[in-house]
Amino acid sequence: MTEESTTWPGTPWPLGATWDGEGTNFALWAPASESVDLCLFDEHGSEHRVQLEEFTYHVWHGYVPRVGPRQRYGFRVDGPFDPHRGARWNPSKLLADPYARAFDGTFVADDAIFGYPIGRDDTHQDHRDSAPFVPKSVVVHDVFPWGDHLRPDIAWADTVIYELHVRGFTMRHPGVPPELRGTYAGLAHPAAIEHLHRLGITAVELMPVHHFVSEPALLRRGLSNYWGYNTLGYFAPHAAYCSSGTLGEQVREFKAMVRALHAAGIEVILDVVYNHTAEGDEAGPTLGFRGIDNPTYYRLRDDDPRYYRDYTGTGNTLNAQQPHVLQLITDSLRYWVTEMQVDGFRFDLAAALARSFHDVDKLSGFFEVIQQDPVLSRVKLIAEPWDLGPGGYQVGEFPPLWTEWNGKYRDAVRDFWRGPVASNPGTGVAELGFRLTGSSDLYQGDGRRPYASINFVTCHDGFTLRDLVSYNDKHNEANGEDNRDGNDDNRAWNCGVEGDTDAADILELRARQMRNFLATLLLSTGVPMLRMGDELAHTQRGNNNAYCQDNEISWPDWTGADPFPDAGVAGYVDLVGRLLALRQRHPVFRQRAFFLGRSIRGDGIKDLAWFTPEGDEMDDEDWSASSARTLGMYLSGQGIRTRGPRGERITDDSFLFVLHAGPEPTSFRLPGAPWATGYRTELDTDRPGGPASAYDAGGSLPLKARSAVLLRVTGAQTVV
């Protein structure tokens, strides 16, 4: 930046800051503004303003010679101030470029970041300069040496997802150098990747890495937004996760992380938050979109545009029905696919993106754009299929191409293993049967496949797996909200004691329950998703909403401390690895078509069959019996209906998976002809490291209270 810099006309595209080797073109879509100043900042923070004089297609633009990479900048946008009409322009506030590729600088909860004077309401305008307290956009030009890089390109049916927080995953990892912990480079470190390989996962789903800031109220309580669902910039990797710098270095380090994970055969999926931004409601800070064109970027109330429609629980909802806002979203998505080489996206509160006027609309512009886009229609698309607005729970309602976080799977599996409670005395096992086999009731009718179901028992939002079996109630006191935050309905069971205990019988039961959940999840049809740290028996001490806990509450402990008897932490890591290796070897667990419940090859053996503890096939009365706590699921390796890539028939071993959630030991009569002549145990959650046992068909399988056993069929009879 030099004083003699002058602005040339430039072009209205591409939006954002584009360096061409001699200077930078700046372009900002701000249709209703009266003027736009480009603000350039030197290394000391001194500001130099350049007025953008060209206005083409509602885009203010200008080319500034001799300005290039590492230049920090922002915009000041002027226009009317009339909050009751939704107009909140304020040139005193420095605004982030919606298309910025990087951000530099700390966000400070100073009163100047707000568009109104603190102590008065938002209908009064504040004229203090916010520039010293907000991150600056950065001009970036990065030519990255991808080399012979190839995407893993893993089929959905073969995918296993590991939900991971970039910072938290390595903050306590002893194998990652201290200077790299909590960063993109830390996740790319061989020690981190080795753990992912040991588990056998095929994709990491990164919690938000778009640049975000913390809510001012959190900062004033001495906390911060750890999860990252508070986006400032949709094109910029979060600067605090970079070990090498924040003037564009974060772009290169993120790409290096993707390259390393891909080289290890691991895909990268981003958890993206296009439903709302960091600006909150009318009392929130003015950081970008609000000051550029508030009535266009946000969904405002019809009766009083001073206020925002809040379908997200955060104060605002981005207006994805507006064409230029939808363009921003899709431009961002394409950038992460084409430039950053990510493999897919999980859309936070995706139902909010599909709302036309008030209702969720399966024919919304958002879905149509994704469907026809040649780039985005070919990557992995995962919806969190709900928001907080009326009619927002849309599990099973998203269109083809989309997979979904299956909240019904989570609830059914939790309910089965915790057992009857006052609020849920038992409704039979029919719901569980659907969930174990790909949720055909949700996804078959619209042409989707079993892998449309992203199966999970735990995720970042809620209890960890260890806490799920150790607490009945949430304990969020550390969040400073008097334990009012977080979900009250956790479908958890503490096994008889709330929190930590030294009682050996309770610890033994909790260990077995954790194994039950892991075995159920990883042997179900669909795409399994593991929560970071569950394989390490991580506890958040009963906190089920640790969004603001950037500390050891949220960071997994890698020391191998043994919270439970027997194999302890190492046992869970080994168990996950063992189950996922079994899943990878046997296509019967990775079905690409829904089961039919009948014989496929004419051998008298159904592709899927269900058995009572007496060894009989289940009937309607068995399915609806509220007292049913034991279930046998038979998967025929001869009944796989899909073919290999060259049209070859796929066959496999057959398996019987027996789940017993009853509080007392029992026995299970193993089905005889035509199902099998014998069985051999592959896994018993009561004795996970014990030797395999052989059983004759028609014999009795002893079951420990609350346990699961997987048996391989060692012989099958055919019926002519």
XYZ file of C-alpha atoms in Angstrom:
720
model
C 0.000 0.000 0.000
C 1.380 3.419 -0.939
C -0.033 6.923 -0.673
C 0.101 7.356 -4.454
C -2.208 4.380 -4.916
C -5.197 5.387 -6.978
C -8.275 3.417 -7.845
C -8.893 2.345 -11.429
C -12.375 1.239 -12.577
C -11.683 -2.473 -12.296
C -14.482 -4.985 -12.857
C -17.588 -6.097 -10.938
C -16.411 -9.703 -10.992
C -15.192 -11.794 -9.406
C -16.535 -10.629 -6.067
C -14.000 -10.138 -3.301
C -10.319 -9.229 -3.644
C -8.482 -10.600 -6.692
C -4.746 -10.013 -7.217
C -3.382 -10.210 -10.778
C 0.327 -9.728 -10.089
C 0.296 -5.930 -10.353
C -2.634 -4.881 -8.223
C -5.913 -6.028 -6.704
C -9.483 -5.725 -7.911
C -12.034 -5.224 -5.146
C -15.736 -5.902 -5.727
C -18.590 -5.779 -3.208
C -22.242 -6.507 -3.926
C -24.162 -3.829 -1.979
C -27.282 -2.985 -4.021
C -28.993 -0.392 -1.804
C -25.947 1.401 -0.386
C -25.137 5.021 -1.175
C -21.340 4.729 -1.088
C -18.555 2.257 -0.319
C -15.066 2.984 0.965
C -12.301 0.410 0.678
C -10.166 0.616 3.834
C -6.529 -0.519 3.584
C -4.534 -1.145 6.769
C -0.747 -1.158 7.098
C 1.258 -3.294 9.510
C 0.798 -0.687 12.256
C -2.964 -0.554 11.890
C -3.078 2.821 10.146
C -6.042 3.083 7.797
C -6.062 4.455 4.248
C -9.466 4.876 2.593
C -10.138 4.569 -1.105
C -13.618 5.386 -2.342
C -15.018 2.910 -4.825
C -16.620 5.005 -7.560
C -17.796 2.334 -10.002
C -21.232 0.778 -9.497
C -22.154 -1.970 -11.971
C -24.941 -4.532 -11.558
C -25.292 -3.466 -7.911
C -21.577 -4.136 -7.363
C -19.185 -1.446 -6.129
C -15.750 -2.093 -7.591
C -12.297 -0.656 -8.147
C -8.773 -1.772 -8.986
C -5.916 -0.586 -6.754
C -2.397 -0.859 -8.256
C 0.517 -2.052 -6.129
C -1.769 -3.682 -3.565
C -1.316 -7.422 -3.294
C -1.217 -10.513 -1.077
C -1.034 -10.060 2.705
C -2.784 -6.683 2.442
C -5.361 -6.230 5.201
C -8.591 -4.474 4.288
C -12.277 -3.956 4.988
C -15.214 -1.892 3.795
C -17.236 1.022 5.133
C -20.688 1.174 3.591
C -23.035 4.154 3.879
C -26.771 4.321 3.449
C -29.961 5.111 5.354
C -30.383 4.228 9.007
C -33.945 3.250 9.778
C -34.121 0.015 11.804
C -37.907 -0.157 11.584
C -37.467 -0.651 7.822
C -34.529 -2.987 8.365
C -32.007 -0.359 7.238
C -28.866 -0.470 9.403
C -26.090 1.124 7.317
C -23.362 2.694 9.434
C -20.043 3.866 7.897
C -18.433 3.964 11.345
C -18.311 0.179 11.371
C -15.583 -1.677 9.491
C -17.142 -4.556 7.593
C -15.716 -7.907 6.559
C -15.614 -8.794 2.878
C -18.144 -11.630 2.412
C -15.718 -13.172 -0.132
C -12.519 -12.735 1.922
C -10.167 -15.741 1.672
C -8.502 -15.029 5.019
C -8.828 -12.903 8.156
C -6.222 -11.418 10.459
C -6.662 -9.907 13.884
C -8.522 -10.480 17.121
C -12.194 -9.892 17.720
C -12.668 -7.760 20.850
C -16.005 -7.311 22.627
C -15.709 -3.519 22.754
C -18.853 -1.404 22.724
C -17.793 0.054 19.373
C -18.582 -3.196 17.525
C -22.297 -2.532 17.980
C -24.310 -0.307 15.652
C -26.082 1.361 18.555
C -24.825 2.991 21.794
C -24.705 0.546 24.675
C -27.343 1.587 27.165
C -29.778 2.597 24.421
C -31.753 0.384 22.073
C -30.865 -0.546 18.512
C -32.977 2.231 16.963
C -30.215 4.726 17.838
C -27.059 4.901 15.733
C -23.577 4.654 17.230
C -20.716 6.553 15.543
C -17.649 5.025 17.208
C -15.067 3.401 14.940
C -15.082 -0.391 15.220
C -11.911 -0.982 13.144
C -9.514 -1.556 16.077
C -11.718 -4.320 17.453
C -12.643 -6.513 14.477
C -10.662 -8.903 12.252
C -9.452 -7.526 8.928
C -9.990 -9.239 5.588
C -6.761 -10.275 3.828
C -5.844 -10.314 0.137
C -4.721 -13.859 -0.676
C -3.042 -15.433 -3.684
C -1.965 -18.996 -3.187
C -0.576 -21.335 -5.816
C -0.371 -24.639 -3.995
C 1.810 -27.619 -5.038
C -0.878 -30.306 -5.124
C 1.463 -32.557 -7.125
C -0.035 -35.918 -8.034
C -2.801 -35.429 -5.483
C -5.871 -37.623 -5.914
C -9.121 -37.616 -3.987
C -9.898 -40.888 -2.160
C -13.352 -40.929 -3.811
C -14.836 -43.441 -1.362
C -18.298 -44.799 -2.113
C -21.035 -43.809 0.331
C -21.714 -47.424 1.296
C -18.061 -47.866 2.305
C -17.826 -44.606 4.247
C -17.209 -44.349 7.988
C -17.267 -40.813 9.394
C -15.355 -39.474 12.385
C -16.712 -36.147 13.652
C -13.664 -34.150 14.679
C -12.773 -30.724 16.088
C -9.543 -29.463 14.513
C -8.326 -27.777 17.672
C -9.614 -30.196 20.289
C -8.434 -33.383 18.569
C -4.714 -32.719 19.031
C -4.585 -30.262 21.948
C -3.539 -33.058 24.357
C -2.048 -35.506 21.860
C 1.442 -36.462 23.129
C 2.604 -37.532 19.661
C 1.931 -34.140 18.067
C 4.610 -31.445 18.657
C 3.336 -28.773 21.073
C 3.661 -26.003 18.499
C 1.347 -27.883 16.122
C -1.329 -28.954 18.578
C -4.747 -27.528 17.828
C -3.919 -26.651 14.221
C -4.419 -27.857 10.672
C -0.788 -28.961 10.677
C -1.436 -30.904 13.876
C -4.263 -32.841 12.264
C -1.987 -33.570 9.294
C 0.770 -34.883 11.582
C 1.554 -38.630 11.186
C 0.653 -39.284 14.829
C -2.860 -37.951 14.321
C -3.362 -39.771 11.044
C -2.063 -43.016 12.546
C -4.869 -42.949 15.099
C -7.474 -42.471 12.371
C -5.954 -45.392 10.474
C -5.968 -47.551 13.587
C -9.693 -46.931 13.961
C -10.422 -47.618 10.317
C -12.435 -44.483 9.546
C -12.602 -43.245 5.947
C -13.637 -39.602 6.404
C -13.217 -36.839 8.943
C -16.126 -34.453 9.367
C -14.523 -31.248 10.602
C -16.566 -29.088 12.910
C -16.743 -25.524 11.549
C -13.505 -24.258 10.003
C -15.006 -21.203 8.294
C -13.563 -18.200 10.099
C -15.735 -17.478 13.123
C -15.794 -15.169 16.140
C -17.110 -15.603 19.655
C -20.294 -14.023 20.896
C -19.557 -10.817 22.871
C -21.527 -12.144 25.849
C -19.260 -15.201 25.996
C -16.099 -13.120 25.796
C -17.314 -10.957 28.653
C -17.790 -14.110 30.765
C -14.209 -15.130 30.063
C -15.320 -17.897 27.673
C -15.197 -18.321 23.914
C -17.080 -20.092 21.149
C -15.209 -23.399 20.891
C -17.491 -25.231 18.465
C -17.371 -22.490 15.826
C -21.020 -22.248 14.764
C -20.753 -18.438 14.549
C -19.429 -17.685 11.086
C -17.873 -14.417 9.951
C -16.415 -15.494 6.592
C -17.584 -18.340 4.367
C -14.430 -18.549 2.231
C -11.745 -18.237 4.903
C -10.183 -21.041 6.988
C -10.384 -20.157 10.665
C -7.182 -18.253 11.434
C -6.668 -19.520 14.995
C -6.229 -23.084 13.691
C -3.135 -22.135 11.704
C 0.358 -22.672 13.108
C 2.212 -20.620 10.488
C 0.498 -17.215 10.315
C -2.748 -15.393 9.592
C -1.979 -13.279 6.504
C -2.952 -16.006 4.081
C -0.792 -18.773 5.542
C -3.958 -20.428 6.854
C -5.058 -21.138 3.277
C -1.840 -22.971 2.460
C -1.795 -24.890 5.763
C -5.386 -26.008 5.277
C -4.572 -27.289 1.789
C -1.539 -29.137 3.132
C -3.769 -30.812 5.718
C -6.225 -31.921 3.014
C -3.351 -33.232 0.888
C -1.969 -35.262 3.815
C -5.356 -36.736 4.729
C -6.092 -37.628 1.118
C -2.690 -39.289 0.791
C -3.729 -41.415 3.780
C -6.990 -42.356 2.045
C -9.144 -40.181 4.295
C -11.776 -37.834 2.916
C -12.449 -34.360 4.340
C -16.032 -33.253 4.967
C -16.760 -29.768 6.327
C -19.496 -28.919 8.805
C -20.798 -25.658 7.296
C -23.067 -23.032 8.848
C -24.925 -21.174 6.100
C -28.127 -20.845 8.106
C -27.004 -17.883 10.248
C -24.022 -15.611 10.910
C -22.083 -14.179 13.845
C -24.070 -10.939 13.870
C -26.918 -12.325 15.976
C -30.199 -10.470 16.427
C -30.900 -6.732 16.415
C -28.783 -6.358 19.565
C -25.775 -8.114 18.040
C -22.587 -6.592 16.581
C -22.296 -5.076 13.106
C -19.518 -7.049 11.413
C -20.423 -7.517 7.762
C -23.730 -8.508 6.199
C -25.811 -6.284 8.498
C -23.869 -3.213 7.410
C -23.701 -4.172 3.721
C -27.413 -4.798 3.123
C -29.339 -6.015 6.156
C -32.782 -6.355 4.466
C -31.333 -8.542 1.708
C -28.941 -10.825 3.573
C -31.274 -11.667 6.468
C -34.833 -12.856 6.874
C -36.693 -10.051 8.643
C -40.127 -10.081 10.185
C -42.917 -8.894 7.903
C -44.762 -7.038 10.646
C -41.663 -5.191 11.891
C -38.415 -5.487 9.884
C -36.506 -4.186 12.875
C -36.530 -7.786 14.095
C -35.182 -10.987 12.574
C -36.846 -14.289 11.799
C -34.953 -16.754 13.952
C -35.225 -20.364 12.799
C -31.769 -21.174 14.169
C -31.802 -20.201 17.833
C -28.957 -17.740 17.247
C -30.895 -14.552 16.572
C -30.868 -14.426 12.781
C -31.437 -16.546 9.682
C -29.551 -16.004 6.422
C -31.927 -15.344 3.530
C -31.061 -18.235 1.211
C -34.138 -17.459 -0.906
C -32.499 -14.248 -2.178
C -30.600 -15.002 -5.431
C -27.397 -13.160 -4.518
C -27.289 -14.698 -1.053
C -27.806 -18.104 -2.635
C -24.976 -17.226 -5.028
C -22.732 -16.427 -2.057
C -23.481 -19.842 -0.538
C -22.876 -21.789 -3.733
C -19.769 -19.764 -4.627
C -18.393 -20.619 -1.187
C -19.190 -24.310 -1.573
C -17.559 -24.480 -5.012
C -14.475 -22.701 -3.697
C -13.965 -25.296 -0.968
C -14.384 -28.128 -3.467
C -12.319 -26.759 -6.350
C -9.625 -24.755 -4.553
C -9.400 -26.455 -1.166
C -10.207 -29.940 -2.518
C -12.652 -30.999 0.209
C -14.910 -33.975 -0.432
C -18.263 -32.880 0.915
C -20.296 -30.918 3.423
C -22.525 -31.428 6.422
C -25.059 -28.574 6.512
C -25.871 -27.331 10.001
C -29.624 -26.802 10.539
C -30.155 -27.485 6.855
C -33.930 -27.108 7.067
C -33.431 -23.357 7.569
C -31.841 -23.125 4.119
C -34.904 -24.685 2.497
C -37.553 -22.413 3.987
C -39.589 -20.491 1.426
C -41.508 -17.795 3.200
C -42.219 -19.746 6.408
C -42.350 -23.455 5.574
C -39.596 -25.912 4.701
C -39.854 -26.454 0.927
C -38.382 -29.533 -0.776
C -38.529 -27.600 -4.059
C -36.655 -24.560 -2.751
C -34.062 -22.737 -4.835
C -31.324 -24.055 -2.572
C -32.074 -27.681 -3.472
C -32.520 -26.853 -7.154
C -29.169 -25.109 -7.402
C -27.340 -27.968 -5.691
C -29.126 -30.557 -7.849
C -28.055 -29.035 -11.175
C -24.582 -27.850 -10.195
C -21.888 -29.964 -11.941
C -19.475 -29.537 -9.029
C -21.670 -29.654 -5.947
C -23.956 -32.460 -7.107
C -20.966 -34.821 -7.153
C -19.649 -34.373 -3.618
C -20.941 -35.827 -0.371
C -23.952 -33.865 0.909
C -25.143 -34.381 4.487
C -28.083 -32.540 6.029
C -28.748 -31.904 9.652
C -32.422 -32.253 8.721
C -33.989 -29.910 11.225
C -34.004 -26.335 12.480
C -35.740 -24.639 15.406
C -38.677 -23.181 13.489
C -42.223 -24.568 13.153
C -42.258 -27.829 11.192
C -38.499 -27.850 11.177
C -37.968 -31.548 11.969
C -37.463 -32.991 8.476
C -35.728 -36.342 9.026
C -36.380 -38.453 5.931
C -37.690 -35.525 3.887
C -34.618 -34.308 2.014
C -34.420 -35.015 -1.741
C -32.184 -37.486 -3.596
C -28.423 -36.743 -3.565
C -28.751 -35.929 0.134
C -27.868 -38.049 3.139
C -29.105 -37.112 6.589
C -28.046 -37.205 10.192
C -30.619 -39.754 11.315
C -31.862 -38.460 14.652
C -34.409 -41.268 14.775
C -31.570 -43.800 14.695
C -29.887 -42.094 17.654
C -33.095 -42.003 19.681
C -34.112 -45.604 18.957
C -30.712 -47.067 19.839
C -30.460 -45.013 23.024
C -33.973 -45.991 24.085
C -33.311 -49.692 23.503
C -30.111 -49.898 25.497
C -31.166 -47.704 28.427
C -34.385 -49.698 28.847
C -37.871 -48.577 29.902
C -38.250 -45.389 31.936
C -41.278 -43.493 33.194
C -41.330 -41.237 30.150
C -40.886 -44.177 27.764
C -42.181 -47.452 29.254
C -41.519 -49.338 26.017
C -43.122 -49.421 22.570
C -41.712 -52.624 21.117
C -38.688 -53.078 18.913
C -40.188 -52.246 15.498
C -38.537 -48.815 15.505
C -35.167 -50.371 16.283
C -35.595 -52.886 13.468
C -36.006 -50.111 10.914
C -32.995 -48.227 12.255
C -30.625 -51.221 12.291
C -31.328 -51.941 8.634
C -30.948 -48.569 6.936
C -34.293 -46.900 7.787
C -36.201 -47.965 4.696
C -39.314 -46.264 6.093
C -37.500 -42.934 5.755
C -35.421 -43.253 2.610
C -36.704 -45.978 0.300
C -39.787 -44.170 -0.971
C -37.912 -41.376 -2.767
C -35.328 -43.586 -4.444
C -32.538 -43.149 -1.946
C -30.378 -45.996 -0.655
C -29.554 -47.230 2.872
C -26.477 -45.022 2.937
C -28.775 -41.984 2.999
C -28.900 -42.702 6.739
C -25.972 -41.245 8.665
C -26.216 -43.353 11.812
C -24.929 -41.951 15.071
C -25.397 -42.428 18.784
C -23.443 -39.374 19.928
C -22.163 -36.207 18.288
C -20.618 -32.922 19.394
C -24.037 -31.699 20.542
C -24.961 -33.709 23.630
C -23.334 -36.247 25.920
C -20.180 -38.102 25.022
C -20.571 -41.873 24.903
C -19.036 -42.271 28.350
C -21.324 -39.587 29.772
C -24.334 -41.210 28.100
C -23.848 -44.209 30.398
C -22.708 -42.161 33.422
C -25.297 -39.372 33.766
C -29.057 -39.064 33.672
C -29.050 -35.283 33.683
C -26.977 -32.527 32.115
C -24.386 -30.692 34.219
C -23.594 -27.506 32.304
C -22.736 -25.251 35.225
C -19.336 -24.364 33.721
C -21.114 -22.596 30.845
C -22.305 -19.844 33.167
C -25.972 -20.126 32.187
C -27.277 -21.697 35.410
C -27.593 -25.074 33.660
C -30.476 -23.758 31.533
C -28.692 -24.425 28.238
C -28.470 -27.783 26.493
C -31.067 -30.447 25.838
C -33.062 -31.806 28.776
C -34.073 -34.977 26.893
C -30.874 -36.998 26.550
C -32.270 -40.544 26.617
C -29.342 -41.347 28.904
C -28.978 -43.792 31.781
C -26.303 -43.537 34.457
C -26.398 -47.268 35.307
C -27.499 -46.495 38.843
C -25.149 -43.720 40.011
C -24.932 -40.144 38.740
C -21.400 -39.318 37.617
C -18.139 -40.798 38.808
C -18.157 -43.822 41.091
C -15.813 -46.488 42.434
C -18.502 -49.185 42.459
C -17.075 -52.084 40.448
C -20.449 -53.405 39.292
C -21.500 -49.976 37.987
C -18.211 -49.493 36.161
C -18.461 -52.942 34.621
C -21.993 -52.233 33.399
C -21.000 -48.861 31.957
C -18.100 -50.439 30.080
C -20.420 -53.053 28.618
C -23.019 -50.455 27.665
C -20.379 -48.472 25.791
C -19.430 -51.609 23.887
C -23.111 -52.269 23.168
C -23.520 -48.840 21.630
C -20.349 -49.129 19.559
C -21.211 -52.613 18.283
C -24.762 -51.575 17.402
C -23.603 -48.473 15.557
C -20.809 -50.086 13.582
C -22.807 -53.160 12.563
C -25.922 -51.277 11.431
C -26.762 -50.756 7.774
C -26.122 -47.166 6.722
C -23.146 -44.860 7.235
C -21.782 -44.896 10.800
C -20.510 -41.699 12.383
C -18.286 -41.733 15.474
C -17.847 -38.786 17.780
C -14.265 -37.686 18.417
C -12.977 -39.066 21.704
C -15.652 -41.687 22.328
C -13.088 -44.386 21.551
C -10.921 -42.795 24.266
C -13.782 -42.841 26.804
C -13.662 -39.051 26.941
C -15.893 -37.388 29.513
C -17.212 -33.822 29.563
C -18.274 -34.358 33.220
C -21.916 -34.379 32.227
C -21.802 -31.214 30.116
C -24.067 -31.809 27.126
C -23.533 -28.388 25.523
C -19.787 -27.745 25.710
C -19.870 -25.157 22.899
C -17.971 -22.642 25.014
C -15.489 -24.978 26.716
C -12.159 -24.581 24.914
C -10.335 -26.584 27.567
C -9.952 -30.109 28.928
C -13.711 -30.496 29.228
C -13.761 -30.718 25.425
C -10.245 -31.932 24.567
C -9.852 -35.736 24.539
C -7.361 -37.245 26.959
C -4.790 -39.379 25.126
C -2.957 -40.643 28.211
C -4.794 -43.965 28.219
C -6.213 -43.472 31.692
C -8.487 -46.404 32.538
C -11.927 -45.152 33.657
C -13.447 -48.615 33.540
C -12.237 -52.139 34.321
C -10.792 -54.666 31.859
C -9.155 -53.265 28.714
C -9.874 -49.604 29.432
C -9.311 -46.971 26.769
C -7.111 -49.137 24.587
C -9.915 -51.671 24.535
C -12.354 -49.232 22.957
C -9.851 -48.171 20.309
C -9.177 -51.826 19.521
C -12.891 -52.627 19.552
C -13.671 -49.872 17.038
C -10.779 -50.997 14.852
C -11.900 -54.621 15.065
C -15.516 -53.813 14.215
C -14.625 -51.514 11.329
C -12.199 -54.080 9.910
C -15.023 -56.628 10.068
C -17.351 -54.163 8.383
C -14.825 -53.500 5.642
C -14.267 -57.223 4.961
C -17.955 -58.110 4.838
C -20.291 -56.384 2.380
C -23.280 -57.843 4.196
C -22.830 -54.956 6.678
C -22.507 -52.372 3.875
C -25.681 -52.965 1.921
C -26.277 -50.710 -1.087
C -29.918 -51.762 -1.459
C -32.658 -52.151 1.104
C -33.488 -55.606 2.406
C -36.590 -57.318 1.054
C -37.179 -59.778 3.889
C -37.547 -62.703 1.503
C -35.415 -65.287 -0.262
C -33.330 -63.734 -3.035
C -31.661 -66.844 -4.489
C -34.480 -69.328 -4.108
C -32.685 -71.170 -1.312
C -35.353 -70.602 1.301
C -33.151 -68.199 3.271
C -34.373 -64.603 3.505
C -31.891 -61.793 2.980
C -33.014 -60.458 6.380
C -34.790 -62.333 9.142
C -35.685 -61.526 12.747
C -35.856 -63.989 15.621
C -37.288 -64.117 19.118
C -35.285 -65.526 22.035
C -37.113 -68.825 21.441
C -35.527 -69.075 17.980
C -38.761 -68.381 16.102
C -39.200 -65.821 13.350
C -40.876 -62.725 14.722
C -44.500 -61.929 13.900
C -46.511 -58.722 14.284
C -47.293 -59.482 17.907
C -43.605 -59.926 18.706
C -42.738 -56.611 17.056
C -45.333 -54.679 19.018
C -44.762 -56.323 22.408
C -43.790 -53.502 24.765
C -41.800 -55.926 26.932
C -39.495 -57.041 24.110
C -35.896 -56.527 25.175
C -34.145 -59.189 23.073
C -33.801 -59.300 19.307
C -31.956 -61.496 16.812
C -31.090 -60.086 13.372
C -30.002 -62.561 10.666
C -28.115 -61.142 7.663
C -27.709 -63.518 4.735
C -24.484 -63.268 2.773
C -26.245 -64.974 -0.138
C -28.956 -62.335 -0.255
C -26.929 -59.274 -1.282
C -28.894 -57.750 -4.170
C -26.362 -55.327 -5.643
C -23.542 -56.392 -7.961
C -19.861 -55.537 -8.196
C -18.402 -52.911 -10.570
C -18.107 -55.467 -13.407
C -21.539 -56.931 -12.826
C -20.270 -59.806 -10.694
C -22.420 -61.334 -8.003
C -21.431 -60.356 -4.449
C -21.661 -63.035 -1.769
C -20.521 -63.093 1.814
C -20.717 -64.996 5.069
C -23.995 -64.841 6.963
C -24.257 -63.418 10.476
C -26.642 -63.416 13.413
C -26.544 -60.322 15.624
C -28.255 -60.805 18.979
C -29.060 -57.775 21.128
C -30.265 -58.215 24.704
C -31.117 -55.074 26.659
C -32.859 -56.848 29.520
C -31.629 -56.336 33.097
C -31.231 -60.074 33.752
C -29.227 -62.813 32.006
C -31.128 -64.880 29.488
C -30.591 -67.398 26.717
C -31.295 -67.304 23.006
C -32.140 -70.384 20.945
C -30.055 -70.280 17.767
C -32.043 -70.845 14.542
C -31.529 -74.164 12.812
C -32.386 -75.217 9.251
C -32.392 -73.600 6.785
C -30.524 -70.766 8.452
C -27.460 -72.579 9.741
C -25.929 -75.775 10.998
C -23.563 -73.971 13.362
C -22.383 -70.611 14.659
C -19.150 -69.082 15.923
C -18.869 -65.934 18.002
C -17.172 -62.918 16.425
C -17.880 -60.558 19.311
C -19.434 -60.715 22.753
C -19.707 -57.320 24.450
C -19.543 -59.061 27.816
C -16.193 -60.651 26.903
C -14.781 -58.500 24.072
C -11.351 -60.052 24.242
C -12.447 -63.568 25.061
C -11.906 -66.633 22.851
C -14.432 -67.489 20.146
C -17.073 -70.054 21.033
C -18.806 -72.500 18.710
C -22.517 -73.373 18.956
C -24.729 -75.861 17.202
C -27.828 -74.669 15.427
C -30.792 -75.141 17.733
C -28.534 -74.777 20.741
C -28.789 -72.192 23.468
C -26.688 -69.005 23.486
C -26.209 -67.623 27.014
C -26.525 -63.844 27.212
C -25.276 -61.584 29.967
C -27.666 -58.865 31.090
C -27.438 -55.922 28.689
C -25.082 -57.417 26.144
C -24.777 -58.100 22.419
C -23.273 -61.051 20.575
C -22.330 -61.268 16.910
C -22.128 -64.786 15.475
C -20.874 -65.930 12.112
C -22.841 -68.722 10.452
C -20.482 -71.665 9.977
C -22.825 -73.719 7.848
C -26.141 -73.215 6.107
C -28.603 -75.692 4.744
C -30.425 -75.082 1.518
C -33.967 -76.027 0.731
C -34.664 -77.292 -2.782
